[in-house]
Amino acid sequence: MHMPPLGLGAAEAAAWETHAQPPGSLTLSQSQGHDSTFLGWIIGGDADDVAMPGVMDDHHSHSVLHDLDNIPSSSSSSSVLLPFQPHVVHHSSQAAFPPFVTPPKLHHNPMPAVPASPPKQTPLAAGLLKPKPEAPGTDDAATAVDQLAEAARHAEAGDVFGAREILARLNYLLPPAHAAGATATPLLRSAFYFKEALRAALSTTTTSADASSPVDVLLKLGAYKAFSELCPVLQFTHFTCVQAVLDELGGAACIHVLDFDIGVGEQWASLMQELARRRPGATLKVTALVSTAAQSHHPLELQLVHENLSNFAADTRVPFQLAFLNLDAMDPSELLAITAGDAVAVHLPAGSVHAPAMPSVLHLVRRLGAKLVVSVDRSCDRGELPFAAHLFQAFQSCVFLLESLDAVGTAADVAAKIERFLIKPRIERCVAERYRAAAAGDKTPPWRAMLASAGFVPVQASSFAEAQAESLLKKVPVRGFRVEKRAGSLVLHWQRGELLSVSAWRC
């Protein structure tokens, strides 16, 4: 397999790149100059780096924070966040970053206070993820799992008071120092995070689970970098998604990606690298749809994505356009106008759009004439399940993920940062959104069934994508991760548990 080791430095990567690569392959190397950007820091660079080049140096961080402090507040409902008119970027943009529109406050509507009938026992909860008898803290872990299951069943039945009462008892069993500390097992840590997420979902006040200050943003990015280096989940996801786009649209003169979950954008830097190598002069456009009501991104995050993707495009000499649209106030005619004539691919992970809006989103994707939809389906995003069963499905997925983090030898302080800034916020969003959907009576069909019923046809993952994923896992220092090809999708497992799957669909 023609993939370099994950830890290559710049000189080694350059030497590796002199070897022949198969047509259509996705490389991990970087061109000269990329190490000075944030994306270079995310994609390559040493695990022990203390500062983020181009982001964490004093001058740059001061200028970013200064710009943020001087951004005027706005209550505009415009769907365009940044930039207002997309343009081809061949150099670093120094423009001040426009603010988010002020999101409306969410009004929490709890389920009825009194259940219509006693909560039912769910087969998922019974015996799920029971700790091994010889494991330390077995009694606490088993009791925590049972009580968490009971609280979820009460919440599903509408007995908010009963659920809160159980969660209050869990506070004594799962205090932060015991359940989220360095010596806690993945099972206990997962139980603690889901206990906290359920407590927050049942609360009458709403808070944002994401980074809330510029310092938090930078710490979150540091956690993201560590997670990407230690665990193959992110790289598997990004390489498989990008390879699907290359397999389907690699010959297009202009690829336009509509992204419903842009993250830090490094997957599109990988696509730029491949376009620069295979089709010099080909244009890449990315339109990221961001929910301001869900507060999914801090403005600083989007500023860094914009600046660094633009710098990366300049380094690779790929004509590039980037725009952020407010998903909550989006006018479909805007998307129809800006995608006209382009080869459109859509990055639409499961759970990235609220269930009631999915039929409209899929209809819009078809109207846009998209050639491909790429989807990431995490096993914690099974919204078709009843609330209690869904919570335990997500809980199980979290346990597997934390087990894999421990297995690769993640230091306790690094694991704590990854869990605090990446895993815990996702759990909180997952539980809160699913609880609100259950309270509203929203029903979600299985993800693949939803796509198929809207007229999308699954695309078989290429043999190269599968071999590339296998090669990636061989670079991981522990055995236990494996790839399975299932119904055309590529599925990543940790030992006995599914972590996520990536699928592609033709429109």
XYZ file of C-alpha atoms in Angstrom:
507
model
C 0.000 0.000 0.000
C 1.377 3.417 -0.990
C 0.727 5.333 2.211
C 3.505 6.836 4.343
C 3.825 6.232 8.085
C 1.696 8.670 10.051
C 4.638 10.169 11.944
C 6.765 11.322 8.998
C 8.536 14.655 9.336
C 8.709 17.151 6.473
C 12.004 15.835 5.019
C 10.899 12.205 5.235
C 7.528 13.022 3.691
C 9.235 14.818 0.807
C 11.475 11.802 0.234
C 8.498 9.451 0.375
C 6.643 11.569 -2.146
C 9.356 10.955 -4.753
C 8.090 7.367 -5.045
C 5.383 6.668 -7.628
C 1.817 6.896 -6.378
C -1.070 5.057 -8.025
C -3.532 7.213 -9.986
C -6.393 8.452 -7.848
C -4.599 7.838 -4.572
C -4.958 10.128 -1.592
C -1.647 11.081 0.014
C -0.763 12.123 3.536
C 2.209 14.302 2.621
C 2.334 18.075 2.487
C 3.985 20.510 0.122
C 6.663 22.893 1.322
C 5.394 25.811 3.335
C 2.333 24.071 4.776
C 3.940 23.636 8.175
C 3.510 27.363 8.782
C -0.277 27.063 8.741
C -2.764 25.755 11.231
C -3.828 23.014 8.811
C -0.193 22.022 8.449
C -0.053 21.821 12.219
C -3.179 19.634 12.284
C -2.261 17.355 9.386
C 1.476 16.951 9.995
C 3.910 18.087 12.656
C 5.143 16.516 15.830
C 2.919 15.268 18.577
C 5.045 17.018 21.145
C 4.719 20.475 19.595
C 3.754 22.977 22.249
C 2.700 25.871 20.039
C 0.554 25.943 16.926
C 2.537 27.606 14.130
C 0.540 30.424 12.629
C -2.059 30.223 15.391
C -0.518 30.025 18.811
C 2.341 32.484 18.339
C 1.850 35.625 20.422
C 1.476 38.072 17.555
C -1.069 36.025 15.646
C -3.189 35.066 18.630
C -3.187 38.689 19.761
C -4.384 39.881 16.371
C -7.131 37.256 16.217
C -8.417 38.065 19.674
C -8.188 41.780 18.902
C -10.308 41.284 15.778
C -12.864 39.295 17.753
C -13.062 41.913 20.461
C -13.807 44.577 17.847
C -16.497 42.699 15.954
C -19.809 44.548 16.259
C -22.807 42.554 17.377
C -25.518 41.909 14.835
C -29.058 40.631 14.815
C -29.193 40.252 11.033
C -30.983 37.146 9.748
C -28.843 36.908 6.624
C -27.880 33.340 5.817
C -24.408 34.343 4.648
C -21.808 34.288 7.411
C -18.446 34.448 5.628
C -17.628 35.733 3.114
C -20.634 37.712 1.897
C -19.598 37.171 -1.720
C -17.434 34.080 -2.294
C -14.312 34.719 -4.325
C -11.316 32.794 -5.591
C -8.609 32.934 -2.939
C -4.969 32.946 -4.026
C -3.557 34.642 -0.953
C -4.140 34.984 2.754
C -7.219 36.989 3.653
C -6.669 39.676 6.297
C -10.287 40.811 6.474
C -11.998 40.975 9.847
C -14.283 38.037 10.450
C -17.991 38.875 10.456
C -19.943 37.798 13.529
C -22.575 35.176 13.847
C -26.099 36.449 13.879
C -27.450 36.380 17.405
C -29.189 33.001 17.766
C -32.662 32.853 19.271
C -32.894 31.348 22.726
C -34.204 27.803 22.720
C -37.337 27.268 24.788
C -37.241 23.883 26.450
C -40.493 21.937 26.411
C -40.127 19.002 28.768
C -42.146 15.844 28.399
C -45.229 15.465 30.600
C -44.284 15.312 34.255
C -46.290 12.144 34.949
C -45.774 8.993 32.882
C -48.794 7.415 31.279
C -47.488 3.993 32.304
C -44.518 2.610 34.232
C -41.315 2.729 32.221
C -40.628 -0.490 30.338
C -37.458 -2.489 30.669
C -35.458 -2.247 27.448
C -33.528 -5.310 26.253
C -30.644 -3.030 25.289
C -30.167 -1.885 28.848
C -30.407 -5.341 30.370
C -26.928 -6.778 30.462
C -25.456 -4.172 28.123
C -21.761 -3.585 28.608
C -21.645 -5.269 31.980
C -18.110 -5.037 33.380
C -16.032 -8.154 33.751
C -16.388 -9.647 37.252
C -12.674 -9.327 37.952
C -12.489 -5.661 36.890
C -11.864 -3.099 39.657
C -14.913 -1.056 40.566
C -17.224 -3.734 39.126
C -20.047 -3.089 41.582
C -19.985 0.671 41.007
C -19.871 0.280 37.229
C -22.700 -2.261 37.114
C -24.868 -0.127 39.399
C -24.090 2.996 37.363
C -25.109 1.305 34.103
C -28.340 0.005 35.641
C -29.300 3.377 37.135
C -28.436 5.256 33.950
C -30.687 2.856 32.032
C -33.458 3.399 34.596
C -33.162 7.189 34.352
C -33.347 7.015 30.549
C -36.481 4.852 30.718
C -38.151 7.313 33.098
C -37.245 10.204 30.778
C -38.646 8.334 27.770
C -41.896 7.658 29.654
C -42.231 11.352 30.548
C -41.377 10.988 34.237
C -38.888 13.849 34.413
C -39.032 14.013 38.211
C -38.255 10.300 38.551
C -35.377 10.570 36.088
C -33.877 13.521 37.958
C -34.184 11.651 41.252
C -32.170 8.719 39.862
C -29.570 11.074 38.393
C -29.211 12.740 41.790
C -28.369 9.354 43.311
C -25.880 8.782 40.487
C -24.084 11.978 41.510
C -22.854 10.167 44.617
C -21.878 7.064 42.675
C -20.213 8.966 39.807
C -18.549 12.103 41.185
C -16.165 13.760 38.683
C -13.005 12.824 40.610
C -13.990 9.143 40.627
C -15.733 8.695 37.268
C -13.788 11.118 35.073
C -10.392 10.781 36.706
C -7.229 9.266 35.308
C -7.859 5.833 36.852
C -11.513 5.507 35.814
C -12.418 2.808 33.309
C -13.957 3.704 29.907
C -17.253 2.335 31.209
C -17.284 4.640 34.243
C -16.144 7.671 32.236
C -18.846 7.062 29.643
C -21.493 6.630 32.337
C -20.409 9.918 33.905
C -20.626 11.834 30.610
C -24.044 10.416 29.750
C -25.323 11.048 33.262
C -24.293 14.690 32.922
C -25.735 14.935 29.403
C -29.096 13.511 30.487
C -29.191 15.825 33.480
C -28.586 18.803 31.167
C -31.222 17.605 28.683
C -33.825 17.426 31.450
C -32.912 20.885 32.724
C -35.217 23.829 32.054
C -32.264 25.992 31.000
C -30.071 25.529 27.933
C -26.339 25.996 27.647
C -23.929 25.576 24.762
C -21.815 22.434 24.911
C -19.156 23.857 22.628
C -16.098 25.988 23.251
C -17.289 29.346 24.578
C -14.142 31.484 24.528
C -11.117 31.988 22.249
C -8.927 30.162 24.768
C -11.343 27.213 24.748
C -11.193 27.186 20.952
C -7.410 26.885 20.966
C -7.533 24.150 23.612
C -10.167 22.351 21.547
C -7.925 22.500 18.477
C -5.049 21.097 20.507
C -7.296 18.237 21.615
C -8.355 17.690 17.999
C -4.732 17.430 16.883
C -3.918 14.939 19.635
C -6.988 12.837 18.809
C -6.099 12.809 15.104
C -2.557 11.627 15.854
C -3.409 9.007 18.463
C -6.582 7.410 17.099
C -7.309 6.556 13.440
C -10.992 7.566 13.609
C -10.596 11.056 12.127
C -8.082 10.093 9.456
C -10.145 7.061 8.420
C -13.223 9.272 8.129
C -11.563 12.053 6.172
C -9.524 9.901 3.799
C -12.505 7.675 3.005
C -14.815 10.647 2.375
C -12.260 12.440 0.189
C -11.432 9.263 -1.745
C -15.142 8.806 -2.515
C -15.229 12.335 -3.965
C -12.089 11.650 -6.016
C -13.452 8.341 -7.299
C -16.660 9.999 -8.510
C -15.644 13.569 -9.409
C -11.860 13.464 -9.786
C -12.038 14.459 -13.469
C -14.209 17.562 -12.937
C -12.822 21.020 -13.668
C -14.641 22.460 -10.634
C -15.694 20.488 -7.568
C -18.134 22.235 -5.221
C -18.572 20.631 -1.786
C -21.588 21.476 0.362
C -20.462 20.589 3.875
C -22.925 20.148 6.734
C -20.142 19.372 9.235
C -16.884 21.083 8.272
C -15.006 20.535 11.543
C -11.610 22.237 11.131
C -11.635 21.660 7.373
C -8.493 19.558 7.055
C -10.280 16.960 4.895
C -10.585 19.560 2.135
C -6.901 20.392 2.457
C -6.282 16.730 1.606
C -8.562 17.102 -1.425
C -6.623 20.216 -2.495
C -3.352 18.291 -2.353
C -4.735 15.577 -4.588
C -6.269 18.023 -7.074
C -2.969 19.903 -7.292
C -1.188 16.639 -8.096
C -3.767 15.126 -10.465
C -5.546 18.087 -12.094
C -3.527 21.317 -11.926
C -5.866 24.246 -12.442
C -8.977 22.441 -11.179
C -11.058 24.596 -8.830
C -12.326 23.594 -5.395
C -15.266 25.394 -3.811
C -16.498 24.643 -0.295
C -19.756 25.995 1.093
C -20.119 25.103 4.783
C -23.601 25.201 6.274
C -23.402 26.146 9.933
C -26.221 26.327 12.481
C -26.086 29.481 14.568
C -29.043 28.370 16.701
C -27.122 25.235 17.703
C -23.966 27.321 18.291
C -21.974 24.588 16.579
C -18.890 26.775 16.041
C -17.256 29.682 17.802
C -16.511 32.558 15.364
C -12.791 32.070 15.975
C -13.043 28.476 14.747
C -14.529 29.600 11.448
C -12.006 32.413 11.128
C -9.159 29.917 11.483
C -10.766 27.511 9.017
C -11.165 30.342 6.492
C -7.675 31.768 6.887
C -5.877 28.476 6.867
C -7.746 26.792 4.048
C -7.067 29.946 2.034
C -3.367 29.799 2.883
C -3.298 26.107 2.077
C -4.903 26.781 -1.303
C -2.275 29.429 -2.032
C 0.512 26.982 -1.185
C -0.895 24.267 -3.453
C -1.919 26.797 -6.158
C -5.447 25.426 -6.222
C -8.108 28.022 -7.146
C -10.335 27.995 -4.097
C -13.545 29.539 -2.811
C -14.973 29.248 0.693
C -18.271 30.502 2.098
C -20.168 29.867 5.312
C -23.969 29.935 5.155
C -26.340 30.116 8.099
C -28.272 26.860 7.885
C -31.080 28.257 10.040
C -31.878 31.118 7.633
C -30.771 29.610 4.338
C -32.539 30.546 1.122
C -32.365 27.571 -1.275
C -32.134 29.957 -4.215
C -28.741 31.104 -2.882
C -27.374 27.586 -3.101
C -28.904 27.063 -6.535
C -27.170 30.223 -7.729
C -23.726 29.545 -6.331
C -23.567 25.877 -7.396
C -24.785 26.346 -10.979
C -22.472 24.616 -13.434
C -20.296 22.951 -10.762
C -19.829 19.255 -10.026
C -21.510 19.170 -6.609
C -20.690 16.763 -3.782
C -22.465 16.909 -0.426
C -20.902 15.979 2.921
C -23.959 15.056 5.019
C -23.155 13.060 8.178
C -25.988 11.324 9.997
C -27.335 13.617 12.702
C -25.913 16.793 11.142
C -29.440 18.004 10.302
C -32.479 17.817 12.576
C -34.692 14.880 11.620
C -37.796 16.916 10.617
C -35.689 18.912 8.149
C -34.077 15.896 6.449
C -36.707 15.376 3.704
C -36.387 19.030 2.704
C -32.585 18.855 2.744
C -32.533 15.720 0.581
C -35.008 17.316 -1.828
C -32.761 20.380 -2.064
C -29.708 18.192 -2.723
C -31.525 16.649 -5.675
C -32.597 20.067 -6.953
C -28.961 21.177 -6.872
C -28.060 18.332 -9.219
C -25.491 16.960 -6.777
C -23.481 14.076 -8.181
C -22.600 12.519 -4.835
C -23.580 12.486 -1.165
C -20.937 11.284 1.303
C -22.224 10.311 4.725
C -20.587 9.425 8.033
C -22.830 7.343 10.268
C -21.570 7.064 13.831
C -23.208 4.323 15.814
C -24.207 6.969 18.373
C -26.412 8.688 15.754
C -29.121 6.031 15.446
C -32.044 8.417 15.790
C -34.624 5.838 14.683
C -34.431 4.115 18.095
C -36.647 5.050 21.073
C -34.951 7.517 23.404
C -33.718 5.056 26.057
C -32.456 2.571 23.455
C -30.772 5.378 21.528
C -29.044 6.644 24.660
C -27.659 3.177 25.341
C -26.576 2.712 21.736
C -24.652 5.986 21.990
C -23.316 4.986 25.417
C -22.030 1.706 24.006
C -20.334 3.531 21.120
C -18.649 5.906 23.563
C -17.309 3.028 25.656
C -15.730 1.462 22.567
C -14.161 4.759 21.549
C -12.698 5.413 25.023
C -11.418 1.828 25.171
C -9.561 2.421 21.896
C -8.072 5.657 23.223
C -6.793 3.884 26.320
C -5.426 1.009 24.245
C -3.187 3.236 22.101
C -1.487 4.478 25.277
C -3.031 7.930 25.510
C -1.636 9.854 28.482
C -4.240 10.607 31.134
C -4.001 14.396 30.749
C -4.255 14.170 26.941
C -7.234 11.816 27.169
C -8.919 14.226 29.583
C -8.541 17.088 27.074
C -9.848 14.985 24.185
C -12.846 13.908 26.225
C -13.548 17.398 27.580
C -13.345 19.306 24.300
C -14.415 16.721 21.702
C -16.269 13.739 23.131
C -18.259 15.306 25.978
C -19.757 18.128 23.826
C -20.818 15.608 21.163
C -22.504 13.454 23.811
C -24.337 16.467 25.215
C -25.605 17.512 21.765
C -26.567 13.943 20.905
C -28.615 13.391 24.085
C -30.210 16.859 24.100
C -31.269 16.737 20.445
C -32.628 13.210 20.711
C -34.559 14.083 23.881
C -36.107 17.154 22.246
C -37.049 15.052 19.210
C -38.666 12.432 21.450
C -40.547 15.115 23.369
C -41.850 16.536 20.089
C -42.855 13.085 18.837
C -40.484 13.223 15.872
C -39.852 9.865 14.231
C -36.650 9.257 12.294
C -36.344 6.403 9.798
C -33.028 4.526 9.647
C -30.403 6.680 7.941
C -29.767 4.437 4.941
C -33.491 3.843 4.454
C -34.074 7.605 4.460
C -31.490 8.160 1.722
C -32.758 5.232 -0.346
C -36.396 6.352 -0.098
C -35.377 9.814 -1.354
C -34.003 8.234 -4.525
C -30.296 8.016 -3.659
C -28.379 4.932 -4.811
C -25.500 3.522 -2.725
C -22.051 3.560 -4.331
C -19.679 0.709 -3.613
C -16.502 1.845 -1.858
C -13.593 1.388 -4.238
C -11.019 -1.326 -3.665
C -8.432 1.419 -3.380
C -10.392 3.164 -0.609
C -10.606 -0.126 1.269
C -6.891 -0.866 0.815
C -6.056 2.675 1.884
C -8.075 2.251 5.081
C -6.347 -1.058 5.812
C -2.968 0.591 5.290
C -3.882 3.389 7.680
C -4.777 0.912 10.415
C -1.470 -0.919 9.976
C 0.288 2.269 11.096
C -1.565 2.245 14.425
C 0.752 0.846 17.145
C -1.901 -1.497 18.588
C -4.012 -4.200 17.018
C -7.759 -4.080 17.483
C -8.966 -1.624 14.850
C -10.376 -3.276 11.738
C -12.234 -2.289 8.568
C -15.257 -4.118 7.225
C -16.918 -3.588 3.853
C -20.667 -3.781 4.398
C -23.367 -2.979 1.825
C -20.873 -0.832 -0.064
C -19.858 1.161 3.010
C -16.575 1.030 4.876
C -17.097 0.375 8.590
C -14.454 1.039 11.253
C -14.506 -1.226 14.306
C -12.641 -1.343 17.571
C -12.531 -5.023 18.553
C -16.160 -6.103 19.000
C -17.714 -2.654 18.602
C -18.599 -0.530 15.582
C -17.283 3.041 15.739
C -18.579 4.519 12.468
C -19.235 3.871 8.809
C -18.667 5.947 5.672
C -20.967 5.565 2.678
C -21.382 7.318 -0.660
C -24.616 7.803 -2.596
C -25.340 8.874 -6.160
C -28.194 11.272 -6.687
